[in-house]
Amino acid sequence: MVIPLNNLTKKQLRGMASGAETETATEFTSRVTQQLVGGIAGIGLAMGMETGLFDVMISMGENKKTSQEIADLAGMKERYVREWLGYMAAANITNFDPNEGKFWLPSHRSNIMELKGLVMTLPILYGGFFKVAECFRKDGPTGVPFEEYHKLDDLIHLTQGRFCQDQLIQEFLPSMPQVHRCLETGIHVLDLGCGEGTATITMARRFFKSRFYGLDISQPALRTARYKAAEMGLSNVEFIKADISLMPTDWTDKFDYLFVHFVLHDLSYPTKALREMHRVLKPGGTLSVIEINAYSNLEDNLERQDRKSIVLAYSYSLVTCLPISLCPGDGAGLGGLWGREEAQKALEQAKFQVVSVTEACNDGVHLMCVKPMA
Ligand SMILES: C[S@@+](CC[C@H](N)C(=O)[O-])C[C@H]1O[C@@H](n2cnc3c(N)ncnc32)[C@H](O)[C@@H]1O
């Protein structure tokens, strides 16, 4: 899935705006076709991951097998498996030996499942596509409720899972030595918009003297979170169903550390939510807001070397973040790329002091804030 995207300098952008276009019509068609075919091949990758066919092919090592043998191994219908194998061979994912009519996955591609978070984005976002298209119409719906996105919780869990597995404990929390020390001795932590609780549970397992609260509005996500915590026998974590814009009244000044990972831009009422976050954080307490690593100015994003992550972020934003936030009709609709400058302004307006703005792992930007002592 190669997406040939070049970053543009401000000079090139301005040149294009004044009509100095260098790309021909043929080059344009060829570039867009390449991008689309890459994306369409991605649907086949997603099918192989969802059905478990890639797991089967990985388990074969480099042993070549016919579609019937692969279908038998997978316990699936041969006709579907054969179609998928052809699709994947055409996309240069699996290899095909025409002499023997057999397929295999070369060993250097056996790490394919590492791409699952990215790959599954396609079908899951596609699920909301037609509903979102309706929202564009002046007389169309204002947005799409979160519950209507089939398997969105799973996708969120997949992407957050990697961050939790590789970076949260190892790099992210140690980057705040003061918070890290307090987590060791025992504090109250609130994970806002915790989803299936991956981060809450990861922290609770590591810092057993601290007490963790995961809050979310999605009952199915919380059900999974509670199940996972119970399975691990964790007694220092609980999950609460509530709206961030309206948290329990007895939580004033309760928490030492608030963790808000890819949530703020999704909210319909972020100003109310920030007011509530300020209320529940103790004076002197710390707030970590992690948002998509984007600038508020489109031109600054177009200049970046990592343009692919901006395209990806827009795809999420257009098809999920924006319609979810706009759903109630008077929602803020910040969009996933509202950017670090706007986020900082909103935090300061809510009376947080922004201590640092740093690039975080996971294509995120970390705005670390404190609530000043009264
Ligand atoms: C993009 S997900 C992020 C989940 C998790 N923090 C992560 O990084 O994987 C946004 C989460 O915010 C939750 N959410 C959205 N609006 C909310 C609200 N008003 N109050 C509480 N949770 C909310 C959603 O249910 C969803 O689980």
mmCIF file of N, CA, C and O in Angstrom, residues 106-137:
data_model
loop_
_atom_site.group_PDB
_atom_site.id
_atom_site.type_symbol
_atom_site.label_atom_id
_atom_site.label_comp_id
_atom_site.label_asym_id
_atom_site.label_seq_id
_atom_site.Cartn_x
_atom_site.Cartn_y
_atom_site.Cartn_z
ATOM 1 N N PRO A 106 5.909 -15.302 1.728
ATOM 2 C CA PRO A 106 7.347 -15.307 1.991
ATOM 3 C C PRO A 106 7.645 -14.881 3.436
ATOM 4 O O PRO A 106 6.918 -14.052 3.990
ATOM 5 N N SER A 107 8.698 -15.431 4.018
ATOM 6 C CA SER A 107 8.930 -15.238 5.461
ATOM 7 C C SER A 107 9.131 -13.761 5.824
ATOM 8 O O SER A 107 8.750 -13.346 6.914
ATOM 9 N N HIS A 108 9.701 -12.970 4.892
ATOM 10 C CA HIS A 108 9.920 -11.558 5.274
ATOM 11 C C HIS A 108 8.599 -10.779 5.355
ATOM 12 O O HIS A 108 8.590 -9.643 5.801
ATOM 13 N N ARG A 109 7.485 -11.429 4.925
ATOM 14 C CA ARG A 109 6.176 -10.752 5.045
ATOM 15 C C ARG A 109 5.358 -11.300 6.219
ATOM 16 O O ARG A 109 4.193 -10.958 6.385
ATOM 17 N N SER A 110 6.000 -12.163 7.006
ATOM 18 C CA SER A 110 5.225 -12.794 8.077
ATOM 19 C C SER A 110 4.942 -11.820 9.228
ATOM 20 O O SER A 110 4.228 -12.162 10.162
ATOM 21 N N ASN A 111 5.503 -10.619 9.149
ATOM 22 C CA ASN A 111 5.199 -9.607 10.180
ATOM 23 C C ASN A 111 3.946 -8.792 9.811
ATOM 24 O O ASN A 111 3.676 -7.755 10.391
ATOM 25 N N ILE A 112 3.209 -9.285 8.836
ATOM 26 C CA ILE A 112 2.064 -8.525 8.308
ATOM 27 C C ILE A 112 1.053 -8.121 9.385
ATOM 28 O O ILE A 112 0.463 -7.045 9.324
ATOM 29 N N MET A 113 0.897 -8.975 10.413
ATOM 30 C CA MET A 113 -0.123 -8.678 11.420
ATOM 31 C C MET A 113 0.224 -7.437 12.242
ATOM 32 O O MET A 113 -0.645 -6.859 12.896
ATOM 33 N N GLU A 114 1.484 -7.003 12.189
ATOM 34 C CA GLU A 114 1.858 -5.762 12.890
ATOM 35 C C GLU A 114 1.120 -4.562 12.300
ATOM 36 O O GLU A 114 1.030 -3.507 12.912
ATOM 37 N N LEU A 115 0.648 -4.728 11.057
ATOM 38 C CA LEU A 115 -0.047 -3.608 10.391
ATOM 39 C C LEU A 115 -1.549 -3.629 10.642
ATOM 40 O O LEU A 115 -2.290 -2.863 10.031
ATOM 41 N N LYS A 116 -1.990 -4.495 11.547
ATOM 42 C CA LYS A 116 -3.447 -4.708 11.685
ATOM 43 C C LYS A 116 -4.204 -3.414 12.011
ATOM 44 O O LYS A 116 -5.268 -3.151 11.439
ATOM 45 N N GLY A 117 -3.647 -2.593 12.904
ATOM 46 C CA GLY A 117 -4.337 -1.349 13.278
ATOM 47 C C GLY A 117 -4.591 -0.479 12.059
ATOM 48 O O GLY A 117 -5.682 0.061 11.866
ATOM 49 N N LEU A 118 -3.582 -0.349 11.207
ATOM 50 C CA LEU A 118 -3.715 0.485 10.011
ATOM 51 C C LEU A 118 -4.656 -0.165 8.997
ATOM 52 O O LEU A 118 -5.549 0.483 8.444
ATOM 53 N N VAL A 119 -4.467 -1.461 8.794
ATOM 54 C CA VAL A 119 -5.243 -2.162 7.770
ATOM 55 C C VAL A 119 -6.742 -2.165 8.104
ATOM 56 O O VAL A 119 -7.578 -1.895 7.246
ATOM 57 N N MET A 120 -7.071 -2.419 9.370
ATOM 58 C CA MET A 120 -8.490 -2.528 9.732
ATOM 59 C C MET A 120 -9.205 -1.178 9.700
ATOM 60 O O MET A 120 -10.439 -1.113 9.752
ATOM 61 N N THR A 121 -8.416 -0.101 9.611
ATOM 62 C CA THR A 121 -9.010 1.228 9.470
ATOM 63 C C THR A 121 -9.938 1.264 8.257
ATOM 64 O O THR A 121 -11.009 1.873 8.288
ATOM 65 N N LEU A 122 -9.506 0.596 7.174
ATOM 66 C CA LEU A 122 -10.262 0.698 5.920
ATOM 67 C C LEU A 122 -11.697 0.182 6.046
ATOM 68 O O LEU A 122 -12.629 0.951 5.847
ATOM 69 N N PRO A 123 -11.897 -1.099 6.389
ATOM 70 C CA PRO A 123 -13.296 -1.558 6.443
ATOM 71 C C PRO A 123 -14.093 -0.909 7.555
ATOM 72 O O PRO A 123 -15.302 -0.714 7.408
ATOM 73 N N ILE A 124 -13.441 -0.564 8.656
ATOM 74 C CA ILE A 124 -14.215 -0.008 9.775
ATOM 75 C C ILE A 124 -14.662 1.415 9.442
ATOM 76 O O ILE A 124 -15.813 1.784 9.662
ATOM 77 N N LEU A 125 -13.788 2.196 8.837
ATOM 78 C CA LEU A 125 -14.206 3.540 8.441
ATOM 79 C C LEU A 125 -15.216 3.462 7.303
ATOM 80 O O LEU A 125 -16.157 4.231 7.229
ATOM 81 N N TYR A 126 -14.992 2.503 6.409
ATOM 82 C CA TYR A 126 -15.877 2.348 5.256
ATOM 83 C C TYR A 126 -17.317 2.075 5.723
ATOM 84 O O TYR A 126 -18.274 2.505 5.105
ATOM 85 N N GLY A 127 -17.449 1.408 6.861
ATOM 86 C CA GLY A 127 -18.771 1.112 7.412
ATOM 87 C C GLY A 127 -19.598 2.367 7.640
ATOM 88 O O GLY A 127 -20.820 2.333 7.557
ATOM 89 N N GLY A 128 -18.937 3.474 7.934
ATOM 90 C CA GLY A 128 -19.681 4.714 8.192
ATOM 91 C C GLY A 128 -19.787 5.605 6.970
ATOM 92 O O GLY A 128 -20.411 6.667 7.027
ATOM 93 N N PHE A 129 -19.217 5.163 5.868
ATOM 94 C CA PHE A 129 -19.063 6.027 4.690
ATOM 95 C C PHE A 129 -20.377 6.640 4.190
ATOM 96 O O PHE A 129 -20.500 7.858 4.048
ATOM 97 N N PHE A 130 -21.385 5.805 3.945
ATOM 98 C CA PHE A 130 -22.621 6.329 3.330
ATOM 99 C C PHE A 130 -23.404 7.223 4.291
ATOM 100 O O PHE A 130 -24.024 8.200 3.873
ATOM 101 N N LYS A 131 -23.301 6.899 5.580
ATOM 102 C CA LYS A 131 -23.992 7.744 6.569
ATOM 103 C C LYS A 131 -23.337 9.123 6.607
ATOM 104 O O LYS A 131 -24.004 10.144 6.707
ATOM 105 N N VAL A 132 -22.014 9.142 6.522
ATOM 106 C CA VAL A 132 -21.314 10.426 6.572
ATOM 107 C C VAL A 132 -21.611 11.238 5.310
ATOM 108 O O VAL A 132 -21.823 12.453 5.371
ATOM 109 N N ALA A 133 -21.662 10.557 4.170
ATOM 110 C CA ALA A 133 -21.955 11.261 2.913
ATOM 111 C C ALA A 133 -23.303 11.986 3.009
ATOM 112 O O ALA A 133 -23.455 13.107 2.521
ATOM 113 N N GLU A 134 -24.263 11.360 3.681
ATOM 114 C CA GLU A 134 -25.586 11.984 3.877
ATOM 115 C C GLU A 134 -25.470 13.282 4.669
ATOM 116 O O GLU A 134 -26.218 14.226 4.457
ATOM 117 N N CYS A 135 -24.513 13.297 5.617
ATOM 118 C CA CYS A 135 -24.368 14.473 6.498
ATOM 119 C C CYS A 135 -23.926 15.713 5.724
ATOM 120 O O CYS A 135 -24.108 16.834 6.193
ATOM 121 N N PHE A 136 -23.330 15.545 4.574
ATOM 122 C CA PHE A 136 -22.879 16.707 3.799
ATOM 123 C C PHE A 136 -24.062 17.539 3.300
ATOM 124 O O PHE A 136 -23.946 18.742 3.134
ATOM 125 N N ARG A 137 -25.184 16.848 3.035
ATOM 126 C CA ARG A 137 -26.350 17.555 2.481
ATOM 127 C C ARG A 137 -26.903 18.541 3.506
ATOM 128 O O ARG A 137 -26.944 18.248 4.704
#
